[in-house]
Coordinates of C-alpha atoms and ligand atoms in Angstrom, one line a residue:
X9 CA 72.4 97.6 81.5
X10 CA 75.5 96.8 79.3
X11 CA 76.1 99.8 76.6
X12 CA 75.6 98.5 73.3
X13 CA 79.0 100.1 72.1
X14 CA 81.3 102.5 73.4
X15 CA 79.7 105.4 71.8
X16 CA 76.7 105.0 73.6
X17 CA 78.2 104.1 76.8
X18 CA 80.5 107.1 76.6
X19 CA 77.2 109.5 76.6
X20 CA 75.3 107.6 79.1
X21 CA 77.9 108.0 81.2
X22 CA 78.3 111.4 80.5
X23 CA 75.1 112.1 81.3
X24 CA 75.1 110.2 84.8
X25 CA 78.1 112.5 85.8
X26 CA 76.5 115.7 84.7
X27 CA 73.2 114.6 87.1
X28 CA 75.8 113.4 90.0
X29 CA 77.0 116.3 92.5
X30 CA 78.9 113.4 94.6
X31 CA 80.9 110.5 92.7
X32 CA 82.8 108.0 94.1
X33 CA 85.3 106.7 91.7
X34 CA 86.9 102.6 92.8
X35 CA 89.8 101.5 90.5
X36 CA 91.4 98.3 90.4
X37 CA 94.2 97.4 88.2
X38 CA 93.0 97.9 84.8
X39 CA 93.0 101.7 84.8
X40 CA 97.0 101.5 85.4
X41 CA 97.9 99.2 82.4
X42 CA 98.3 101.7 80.1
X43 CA 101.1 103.3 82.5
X44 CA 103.1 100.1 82.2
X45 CA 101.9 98.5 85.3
X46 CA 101.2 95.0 84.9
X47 CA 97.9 93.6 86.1
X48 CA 99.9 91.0 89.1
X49 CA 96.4 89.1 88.9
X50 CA 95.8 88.7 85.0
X51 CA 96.7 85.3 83.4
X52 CA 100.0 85.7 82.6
X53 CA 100.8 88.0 85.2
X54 CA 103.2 88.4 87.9
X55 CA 101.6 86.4 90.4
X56 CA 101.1 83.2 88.3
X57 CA 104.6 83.9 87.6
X58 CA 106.1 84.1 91.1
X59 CA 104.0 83.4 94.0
X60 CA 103.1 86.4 96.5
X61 CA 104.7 86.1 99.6
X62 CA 102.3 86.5 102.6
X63 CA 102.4 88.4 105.0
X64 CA 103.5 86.2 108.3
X65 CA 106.2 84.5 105.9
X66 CA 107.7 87.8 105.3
X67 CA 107.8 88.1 109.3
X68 CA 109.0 85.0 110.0
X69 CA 112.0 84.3 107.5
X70 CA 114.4 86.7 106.5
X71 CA 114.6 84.7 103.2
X72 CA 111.3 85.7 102.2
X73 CA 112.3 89.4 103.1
X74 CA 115.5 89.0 100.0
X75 CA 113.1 87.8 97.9
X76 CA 110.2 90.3 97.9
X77 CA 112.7 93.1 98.1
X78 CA 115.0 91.7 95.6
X79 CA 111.2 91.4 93.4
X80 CA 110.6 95.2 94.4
X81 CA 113.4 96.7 93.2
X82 CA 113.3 94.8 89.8
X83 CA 110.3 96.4 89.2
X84 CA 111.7 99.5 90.0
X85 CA 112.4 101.1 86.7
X86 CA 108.4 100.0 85.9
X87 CA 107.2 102.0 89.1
X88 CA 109.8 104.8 88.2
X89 CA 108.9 106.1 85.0
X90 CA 105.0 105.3 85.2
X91 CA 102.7 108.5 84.5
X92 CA 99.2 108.8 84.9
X93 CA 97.0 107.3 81.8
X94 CA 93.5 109.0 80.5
X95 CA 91.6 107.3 83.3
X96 CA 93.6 108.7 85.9
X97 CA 93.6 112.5 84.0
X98 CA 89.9 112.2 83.7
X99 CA 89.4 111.3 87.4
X100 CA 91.4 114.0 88.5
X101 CA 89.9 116.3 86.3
X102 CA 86.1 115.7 87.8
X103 CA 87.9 116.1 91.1
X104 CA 89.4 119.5 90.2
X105 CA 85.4 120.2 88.7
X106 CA 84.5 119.4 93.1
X107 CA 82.5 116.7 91.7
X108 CA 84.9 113.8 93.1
X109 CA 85.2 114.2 96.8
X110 CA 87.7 111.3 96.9
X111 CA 89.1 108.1 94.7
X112 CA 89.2 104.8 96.2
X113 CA 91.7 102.5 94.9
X114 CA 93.2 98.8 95.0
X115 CA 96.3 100.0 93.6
X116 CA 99.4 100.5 95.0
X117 CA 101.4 102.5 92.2
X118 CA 100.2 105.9 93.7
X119 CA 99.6 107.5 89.9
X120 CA 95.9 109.0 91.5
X121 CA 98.2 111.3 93.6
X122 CA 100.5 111.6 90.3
X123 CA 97.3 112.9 88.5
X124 CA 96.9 115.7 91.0
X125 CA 94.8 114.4 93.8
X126 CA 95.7 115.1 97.3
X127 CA 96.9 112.1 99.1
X128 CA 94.4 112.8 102.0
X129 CA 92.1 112.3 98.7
X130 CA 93.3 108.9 97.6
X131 CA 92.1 106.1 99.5
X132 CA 94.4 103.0 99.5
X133 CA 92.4 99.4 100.4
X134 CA 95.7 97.9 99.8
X135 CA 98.9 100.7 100.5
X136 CA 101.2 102.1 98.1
X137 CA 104.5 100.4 97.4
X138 CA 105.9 103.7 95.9
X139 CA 107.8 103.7 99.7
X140 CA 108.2 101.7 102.4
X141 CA 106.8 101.3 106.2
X142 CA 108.2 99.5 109.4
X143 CA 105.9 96.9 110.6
X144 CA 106.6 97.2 113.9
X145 CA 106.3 101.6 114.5
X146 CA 105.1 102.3 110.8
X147 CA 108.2 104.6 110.6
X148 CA 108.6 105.5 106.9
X149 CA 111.5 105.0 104.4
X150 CA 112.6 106.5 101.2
X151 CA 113.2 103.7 98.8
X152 CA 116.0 104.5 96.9
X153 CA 117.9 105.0 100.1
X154 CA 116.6 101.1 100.9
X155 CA 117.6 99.9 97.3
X156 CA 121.2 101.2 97.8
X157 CA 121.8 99.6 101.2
X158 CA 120.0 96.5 99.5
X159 CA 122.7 96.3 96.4
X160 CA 125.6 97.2 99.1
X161 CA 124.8 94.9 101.5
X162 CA 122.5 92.5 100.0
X163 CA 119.5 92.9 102.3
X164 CA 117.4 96.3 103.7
X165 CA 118.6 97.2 107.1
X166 CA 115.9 96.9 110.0
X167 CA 114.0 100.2 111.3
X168 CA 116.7 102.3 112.7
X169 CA 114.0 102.9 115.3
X170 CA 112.8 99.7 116.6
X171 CA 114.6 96.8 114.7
X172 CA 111.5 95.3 113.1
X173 CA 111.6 94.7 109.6
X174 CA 110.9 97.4 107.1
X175 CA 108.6 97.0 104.1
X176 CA 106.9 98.2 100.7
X177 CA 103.7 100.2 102.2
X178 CA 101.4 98.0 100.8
X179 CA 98.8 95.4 102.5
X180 CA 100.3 91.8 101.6
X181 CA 97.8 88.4 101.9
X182 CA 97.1 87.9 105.3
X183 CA 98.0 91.8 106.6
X184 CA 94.9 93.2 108.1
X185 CA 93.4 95.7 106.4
X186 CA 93.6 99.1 107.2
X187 CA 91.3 100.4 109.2
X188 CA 91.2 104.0 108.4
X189 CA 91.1 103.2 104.8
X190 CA 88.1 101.2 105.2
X191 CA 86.4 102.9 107.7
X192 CA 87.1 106.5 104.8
X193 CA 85.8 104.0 101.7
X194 CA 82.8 102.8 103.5
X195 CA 81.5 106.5 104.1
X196 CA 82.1 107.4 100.9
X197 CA 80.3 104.1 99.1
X198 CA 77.3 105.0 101.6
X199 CA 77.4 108.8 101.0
X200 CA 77.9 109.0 96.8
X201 CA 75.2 109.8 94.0
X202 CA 77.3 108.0 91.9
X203 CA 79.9 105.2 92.1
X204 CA 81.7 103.8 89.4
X205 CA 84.0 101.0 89.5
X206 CA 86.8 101.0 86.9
X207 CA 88.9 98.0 85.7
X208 CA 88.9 95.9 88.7
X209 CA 87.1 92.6 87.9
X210 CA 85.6 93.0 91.7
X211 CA 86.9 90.0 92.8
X212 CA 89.0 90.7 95.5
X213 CA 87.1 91.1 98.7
X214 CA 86.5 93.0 101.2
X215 CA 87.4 95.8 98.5
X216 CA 84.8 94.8 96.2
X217 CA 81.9 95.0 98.6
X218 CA 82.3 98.7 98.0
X219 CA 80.2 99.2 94.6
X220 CA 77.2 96.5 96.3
X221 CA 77.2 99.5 99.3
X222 CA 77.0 101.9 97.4
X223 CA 74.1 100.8 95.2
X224 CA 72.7 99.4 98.6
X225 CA 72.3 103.1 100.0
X226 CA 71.2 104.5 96.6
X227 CA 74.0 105.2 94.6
X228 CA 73.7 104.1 90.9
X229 CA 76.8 102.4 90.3
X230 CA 78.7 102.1 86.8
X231 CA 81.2 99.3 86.2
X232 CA 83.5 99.8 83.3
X233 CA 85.7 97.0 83.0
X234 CA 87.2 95.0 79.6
X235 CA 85.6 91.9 81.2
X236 CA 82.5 91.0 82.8
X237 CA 82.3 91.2 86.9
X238 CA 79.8 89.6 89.3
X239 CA 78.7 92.9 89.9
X240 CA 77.6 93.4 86.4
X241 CA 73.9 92.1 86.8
X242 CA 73.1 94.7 89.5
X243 CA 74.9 98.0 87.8
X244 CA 72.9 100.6 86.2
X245 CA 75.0 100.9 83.5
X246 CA 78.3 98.5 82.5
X247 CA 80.8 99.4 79.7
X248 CA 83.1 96.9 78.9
X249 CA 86.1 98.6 76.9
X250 CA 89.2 100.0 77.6
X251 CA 89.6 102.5 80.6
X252 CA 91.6 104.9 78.3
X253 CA 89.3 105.3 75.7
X254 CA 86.1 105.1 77.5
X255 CA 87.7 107.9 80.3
X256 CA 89.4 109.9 77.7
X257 CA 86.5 111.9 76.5
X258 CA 86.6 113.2 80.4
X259 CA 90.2 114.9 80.4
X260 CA 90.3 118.4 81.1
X261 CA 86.4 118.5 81.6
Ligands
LIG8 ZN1 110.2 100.6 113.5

């Protein structure tokens, strides 16, 4: 059922979570944009901008490599100065309340741990680009210490480990999934009273079989989200407004 305005949907929501003693909150994108972070899938966005670089070209040519770091670090001062919006306050807040167990997410700008969630809370379907991993031994690396070696010597050195290439933590098109991550977000989408999908247009599988898995083994499942979703037909309740305003009444709850 779509709420008629936000009003409405506001206390129907509020009234779900007071009658829920496990939810399961799934973001995507649109809870971030008020931080500054740019949705990379909107029209207009990043990735219609400058194509992503997947994942076996970033293996293959050290060309590719320049390029997405050389893209990384201009975004820097975005990532850098991003603080957690209403949506992520409210979500942390209902997880200080015991009533969120854990968040899963599709972002990568790691503002759920910002809010106060542990990171063994936050569940990352695609990784976090806030530092970066080897892809051969998944040794980790500080960025800025990456960004200074990049402007030096005009690439990122290889792990200091094993010589494979070093990169953002996130999942790139064509990485596999990760397995834990999955294996984390399934139990929770099968064991939630509530699950409720906010500002992700539930598009991008195999993360947006989550919310249909949930409402598959009982859940009820809310989708708030500016625009309609796929998903919207079999929600029991859909608001379609702004993340910030519709989660703000939940701060410090
Ligand atoms: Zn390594």
């Amino acid at each position: 059922m779509i709420a008629s305005d936000l009003r409405s949907g506001v206390e129907q929501l509020g009234d779900m979570i007071a009658a829920a003693s496990s939810i399961v909150p799934f973001t995507g994108a649109g809870i971030s944009t008020e931080c500054g972070i740019p949705d990379f899938r909107s029209p207009g966005g990043l990735w219609t901008r400058n194509r992503p670089i997947p994942f076996d070209e970033f293996v293959a040519s050290k060309e590719a490599r320049e390029e997405a770091w050389r893209r990384r670090f201009a975004m820097e001062a975005t990532f850098a100065v991003a603080k957690p919006g209403r949506g992520h306050r409210a979500l942390a807040s209902l997880y200080r309340a015991g009533k969120v167990p854990a968040v899963i997410t599709q972002n990568i700008d790691n503002l759920h741990q910002a809010s106060g969630i542990a990171s063994d809370h936050v569940i990352e379907l695609h990784g976090n680009t806030t530092y970066a991993r080897c892809i051969g031994c998944g040794q980790t690396y500080q960025l800025d210490w990456l960004k200074r070696r990049f402007e030096d010597e005009g690439a990122v050195p290889d792990c200091t480990v094993c010589d494979e290439p070093i990169k953002t933590a996130t999942i790139s098109f064509g990485q596999a999934m990760p397995e834990e991550a999955m294996q984390r977000a399934t139990e929770l989408a099968q064991h939630c009273d509530l699950f409720i999908a906010i500002g992700s247009s539930l598009v991008v599988w195999p993360a947006a079989g989550f919310p249909l898995m949930a409402k598959n083994c009982g859940a009820r499942l809310v989708i708030i989200n500016r625009e309609p979703t796929d998903q919207d037909d079999v929600a029991d309740l859909v608001i379609r407004h702004d993340i910030g305003e519709t989660l703000g009444p939940f701060v410090g709850n």
